[in-house]
Coordinates of C-alpha atoms in Angstrom, one line a residue:
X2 CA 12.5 -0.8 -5.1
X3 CA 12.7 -4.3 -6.7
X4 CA 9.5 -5.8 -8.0
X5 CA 8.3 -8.2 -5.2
X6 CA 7.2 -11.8 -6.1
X7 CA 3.8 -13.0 -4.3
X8 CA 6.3 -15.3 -2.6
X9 CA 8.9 -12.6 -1.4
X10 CA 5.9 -10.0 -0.2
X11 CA 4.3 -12.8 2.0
X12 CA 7.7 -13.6 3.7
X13 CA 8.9 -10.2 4.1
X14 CA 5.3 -8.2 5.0
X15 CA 4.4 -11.1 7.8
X16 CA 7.0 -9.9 9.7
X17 CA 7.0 -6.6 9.6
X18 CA 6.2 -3.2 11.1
X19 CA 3.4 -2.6 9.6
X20 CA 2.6 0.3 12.0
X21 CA 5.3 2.3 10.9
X22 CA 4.7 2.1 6.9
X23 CA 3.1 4.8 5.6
X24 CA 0.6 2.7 3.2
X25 CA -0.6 0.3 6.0
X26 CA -3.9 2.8 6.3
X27 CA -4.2 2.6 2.3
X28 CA -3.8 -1.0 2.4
X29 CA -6.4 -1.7 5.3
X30 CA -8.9 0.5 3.8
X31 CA -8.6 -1.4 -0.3
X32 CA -8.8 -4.6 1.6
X33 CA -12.1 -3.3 3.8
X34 CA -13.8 -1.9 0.4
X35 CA -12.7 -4.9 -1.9
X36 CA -15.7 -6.0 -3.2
X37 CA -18.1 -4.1 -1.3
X38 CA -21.1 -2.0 -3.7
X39 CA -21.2 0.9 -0.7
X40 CA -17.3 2.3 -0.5
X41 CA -17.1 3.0 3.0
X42 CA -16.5 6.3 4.4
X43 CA -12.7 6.7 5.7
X44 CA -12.4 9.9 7.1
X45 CA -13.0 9.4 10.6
X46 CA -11.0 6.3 10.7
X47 CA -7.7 5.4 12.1
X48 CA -5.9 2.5 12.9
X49 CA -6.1 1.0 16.0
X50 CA -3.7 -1.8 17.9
X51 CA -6.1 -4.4 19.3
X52 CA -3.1 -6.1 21.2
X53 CA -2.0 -2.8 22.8
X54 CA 1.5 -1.5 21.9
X55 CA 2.4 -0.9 25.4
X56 CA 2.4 -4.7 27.5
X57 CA 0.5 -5.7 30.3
X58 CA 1.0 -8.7 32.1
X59 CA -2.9 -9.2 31.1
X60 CA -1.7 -8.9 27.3
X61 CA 1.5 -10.6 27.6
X62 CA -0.5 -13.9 29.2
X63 CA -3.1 -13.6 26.6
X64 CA -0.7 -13.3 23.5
X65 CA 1.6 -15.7 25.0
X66 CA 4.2 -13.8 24.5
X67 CA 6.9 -11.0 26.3
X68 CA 9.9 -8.4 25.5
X69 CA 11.1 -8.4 22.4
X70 CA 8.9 -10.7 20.6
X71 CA 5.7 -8.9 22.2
X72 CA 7.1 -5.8 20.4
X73 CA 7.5 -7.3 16.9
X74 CA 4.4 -9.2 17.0
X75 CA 2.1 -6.1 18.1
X76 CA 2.9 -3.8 14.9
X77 CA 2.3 -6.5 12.4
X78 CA -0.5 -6.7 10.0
X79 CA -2.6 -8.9 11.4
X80 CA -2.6 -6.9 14.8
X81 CA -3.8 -3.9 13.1
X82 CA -7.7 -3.0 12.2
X83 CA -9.7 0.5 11.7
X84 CA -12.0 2.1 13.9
X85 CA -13.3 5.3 14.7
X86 CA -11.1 7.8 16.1
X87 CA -13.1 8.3 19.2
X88 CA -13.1 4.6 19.9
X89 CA -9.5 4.7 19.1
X90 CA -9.3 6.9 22.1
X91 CA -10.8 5.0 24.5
X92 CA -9.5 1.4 23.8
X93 CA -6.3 2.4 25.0
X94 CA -5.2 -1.2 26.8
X95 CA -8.1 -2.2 27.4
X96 CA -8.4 -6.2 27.7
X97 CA -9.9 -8.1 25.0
X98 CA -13.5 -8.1 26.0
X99 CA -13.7 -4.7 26.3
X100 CA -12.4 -4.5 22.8
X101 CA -14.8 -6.5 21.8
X102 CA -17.4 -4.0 22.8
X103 CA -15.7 -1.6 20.4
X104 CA -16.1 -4.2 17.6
X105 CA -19.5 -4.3 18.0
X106 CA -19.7 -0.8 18.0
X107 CA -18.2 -0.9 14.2
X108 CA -19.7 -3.7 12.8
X109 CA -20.1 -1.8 9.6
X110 CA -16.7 -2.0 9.1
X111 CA -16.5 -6.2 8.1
X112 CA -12.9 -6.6 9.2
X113 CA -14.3 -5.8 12.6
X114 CA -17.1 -8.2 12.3
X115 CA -14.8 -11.0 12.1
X116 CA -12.6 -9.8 15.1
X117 CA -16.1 -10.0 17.0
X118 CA -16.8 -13.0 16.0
X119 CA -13.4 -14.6 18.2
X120 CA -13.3 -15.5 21.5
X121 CA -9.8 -15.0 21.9
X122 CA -6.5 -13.1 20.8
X123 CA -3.3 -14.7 20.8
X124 CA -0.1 -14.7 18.8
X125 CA -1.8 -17.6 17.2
X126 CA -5.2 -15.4 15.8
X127 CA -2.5 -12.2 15.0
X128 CA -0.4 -14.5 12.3
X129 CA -3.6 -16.2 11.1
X130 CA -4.7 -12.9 10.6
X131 CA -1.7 -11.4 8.9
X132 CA -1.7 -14.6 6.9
X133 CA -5.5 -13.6 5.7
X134 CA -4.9 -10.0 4.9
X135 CA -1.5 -10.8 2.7
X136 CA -3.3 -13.3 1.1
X137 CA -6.4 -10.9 0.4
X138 CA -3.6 -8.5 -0.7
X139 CA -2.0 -10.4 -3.1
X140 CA -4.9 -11.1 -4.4
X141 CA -5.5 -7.3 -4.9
X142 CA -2.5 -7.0 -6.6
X143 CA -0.9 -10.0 -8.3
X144 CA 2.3 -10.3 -9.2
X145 CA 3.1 -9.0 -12.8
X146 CA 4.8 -11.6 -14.9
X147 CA 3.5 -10.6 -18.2
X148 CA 0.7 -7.9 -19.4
X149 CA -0.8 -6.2 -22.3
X150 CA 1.0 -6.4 -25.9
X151 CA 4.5 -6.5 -24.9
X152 CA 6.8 -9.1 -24.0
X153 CA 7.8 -8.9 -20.4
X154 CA 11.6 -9.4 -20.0
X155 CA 12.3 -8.3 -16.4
X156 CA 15.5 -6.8 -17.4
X157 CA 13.8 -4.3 -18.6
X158 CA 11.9 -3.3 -15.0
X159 CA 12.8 0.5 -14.3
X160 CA 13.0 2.1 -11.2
X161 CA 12.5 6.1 -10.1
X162 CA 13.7 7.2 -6.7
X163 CA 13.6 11.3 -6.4
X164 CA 11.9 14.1 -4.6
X165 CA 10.8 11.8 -2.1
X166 CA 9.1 9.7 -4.6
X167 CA 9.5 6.2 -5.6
X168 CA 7.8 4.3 -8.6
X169 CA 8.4 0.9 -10.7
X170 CA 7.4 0.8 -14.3
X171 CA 8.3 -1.3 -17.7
X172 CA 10.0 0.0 -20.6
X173 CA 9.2 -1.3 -23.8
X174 CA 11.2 -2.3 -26.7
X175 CA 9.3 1.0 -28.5
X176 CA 10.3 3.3 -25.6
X177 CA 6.7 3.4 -24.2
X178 CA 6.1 3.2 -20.3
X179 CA 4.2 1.1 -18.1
X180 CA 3.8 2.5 -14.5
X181 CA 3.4 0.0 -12.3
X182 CA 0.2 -0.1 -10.2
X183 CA 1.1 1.4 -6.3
X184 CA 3.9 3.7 -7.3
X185 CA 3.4 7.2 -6.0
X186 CA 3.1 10.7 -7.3
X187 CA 4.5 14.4 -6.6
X188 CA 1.8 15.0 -4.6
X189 CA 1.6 19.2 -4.5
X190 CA -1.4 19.8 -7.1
X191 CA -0.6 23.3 -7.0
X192 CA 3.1 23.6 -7.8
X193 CA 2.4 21.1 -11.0
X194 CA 3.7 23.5 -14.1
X195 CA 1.5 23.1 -16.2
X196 CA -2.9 22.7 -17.1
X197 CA -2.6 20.1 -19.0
X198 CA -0.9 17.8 -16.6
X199 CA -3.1 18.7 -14.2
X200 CA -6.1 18.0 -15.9
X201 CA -4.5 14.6 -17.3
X202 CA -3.9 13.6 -13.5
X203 CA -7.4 15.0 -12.8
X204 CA -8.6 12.7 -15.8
X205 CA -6.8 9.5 -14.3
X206 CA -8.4 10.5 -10.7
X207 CA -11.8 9.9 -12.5
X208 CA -11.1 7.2 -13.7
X209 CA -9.9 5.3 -11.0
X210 CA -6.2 5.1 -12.2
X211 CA -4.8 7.3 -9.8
X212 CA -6.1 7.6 -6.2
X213 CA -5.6 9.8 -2.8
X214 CA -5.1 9.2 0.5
X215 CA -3.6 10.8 3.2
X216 CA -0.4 9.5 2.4
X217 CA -0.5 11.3 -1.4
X218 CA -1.4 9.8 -5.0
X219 CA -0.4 6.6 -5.8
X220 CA -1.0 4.6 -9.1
X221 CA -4.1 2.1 -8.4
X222 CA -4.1 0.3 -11.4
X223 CA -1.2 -0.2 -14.3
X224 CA -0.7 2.7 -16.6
X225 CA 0.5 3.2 -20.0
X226 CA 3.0 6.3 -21.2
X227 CA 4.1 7.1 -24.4
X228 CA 7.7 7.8 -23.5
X229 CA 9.8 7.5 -20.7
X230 CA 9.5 11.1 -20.2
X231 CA 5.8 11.6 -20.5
X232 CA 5.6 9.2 -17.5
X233 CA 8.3 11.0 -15.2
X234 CA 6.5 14.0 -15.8
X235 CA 3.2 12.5 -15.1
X236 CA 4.9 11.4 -11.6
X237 CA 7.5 14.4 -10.7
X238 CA 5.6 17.2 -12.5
X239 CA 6.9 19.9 -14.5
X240 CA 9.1 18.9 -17.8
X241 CA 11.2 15.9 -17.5
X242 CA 14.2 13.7 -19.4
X243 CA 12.9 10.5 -18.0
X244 CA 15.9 8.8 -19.4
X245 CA 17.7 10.7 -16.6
X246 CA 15.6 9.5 -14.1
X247 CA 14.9 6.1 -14.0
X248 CA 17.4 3.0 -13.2
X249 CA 17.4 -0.7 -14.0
X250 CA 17.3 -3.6 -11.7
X251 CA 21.3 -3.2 -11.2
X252 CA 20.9 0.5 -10.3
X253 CA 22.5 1.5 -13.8
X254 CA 20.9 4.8 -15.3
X255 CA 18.9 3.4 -18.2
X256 CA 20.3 6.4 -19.8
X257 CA 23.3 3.9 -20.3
X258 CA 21.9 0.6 -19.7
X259 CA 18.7 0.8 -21.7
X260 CA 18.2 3.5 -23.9
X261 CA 18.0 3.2 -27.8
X262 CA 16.3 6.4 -29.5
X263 CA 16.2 9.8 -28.1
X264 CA 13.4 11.6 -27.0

């Protein structure tokens, strides 16, 4: 739940299995519509392995690789594009040519131009590729070392693990809240309590602050509370003593670590 440097993301993400996160579709899709005036439509999208998940000795020549290191390389990032879920179907382990084919079938999805565009696929062009999409991610989303009127001290990063929810924020020195950009939301729109935080999620929606996926709502940009409490109702739903809630970088409650007034 710790903050993670630019540095720290690119050596932990280029490694991993991507496949099995549940924001990797999130991710692929803000990095496919970065910077493009037509938002492309999602919903018949999924993600596809181009180096299969399941080996061949056709995909383990071509990768250069077998075994265990054939099964870590074909989750990560860089193996991982969208297509449509009837191509998805079919590509099945297909060799790379035949792939290709699908590529050119989806060239209106620009990560997929640039797959057609190679003549090969190797473990080489999968961590050049992960290498491009961490970069284009951090990119996206910076690490925060300092932002809007406060003065950052990193001590006073919070942390909110509950309900199968997980968020990062700031707590100022005046007991306002800034919710990090990527933390995640109570996503049953139904069960919230009350109108008025409905509507005031509704509002953010709107506004771009808070987007939806099919893994849930998640904060897309840096958000600004009033109290520590406003904010973990804002994430949880229903009426909430934030102070009870949230930790510090230690895992202390900030009940005890941080707190100076009472809300």
């Amino acid at each position: 739940m710790a903050l993670p440097t630019d540095k720290s993301l690119k050596t932990k993400f280029v490694n991993t299995n991507a496949y099995a996160m549940r924001l990797t579709r999130w991710l692929l899709e803000k990095i496919e519509n970065e910077g493009n005036t037509a938002k492309l439509d999602m919903s018949d999208l999924s993600i596809e392995h181009i180096m299969p998940q399941t080996s061949t000795p056709y995909w383990e020549e071509k990768a250069g690789v077998t075994g265990e290191e054939y099964t870590e390389l074909v989750n990560t990032i860089g193996n991982l594009t969208l297509v449509t879920k009837t191509n998805n179907s079919s590509a099945g382990n297909k060799d790379f040519e035949t792939k290709k084919k699908i590529f050119k079938d989806t060239l209106h999805i620009h990560m997929n131009k640039e797959l057609y565009e190679l003549e090969d696929w190797s473990s080489t062009s999968i961590n050049a590729r992960s290498d491009l999409i961490i970069n284009s991610l951090i990119s996206m989303y910076p690490y925060l070392h300092s932002q809007g009127n406060y003065e950052y001290n990193q001590d006073r990063n919070i942390f909110l693990d509950a309900q199968g929810i997980k968020a990062v924020g700031y707590l100022n020195e005046n007991d306002t809240v800034v919710i990090f950009a990527g933390s995640e939301l109570y996503s049953k729109d139904k069960n919230l309590p009350s109108d008025f935080l409905f509507e005031t999620r509704q509002d953010l929606i709107d506004n771009g602050i808070i987007e939806k996926n099919m893994g849930g709502f998640h904060f897309a940009q840096d958000y600004m509370t009033s109290s520590i409490s406003k904010a973990t109702s804002l994430i949880l739903g229903g009426s909430r003593n934030g102070w009870s809630y949230w930790r510090d970088s230690g895992g202390v409650s900030i009940n005890e670590s941080l707190r100076k007034t009472v809300d």
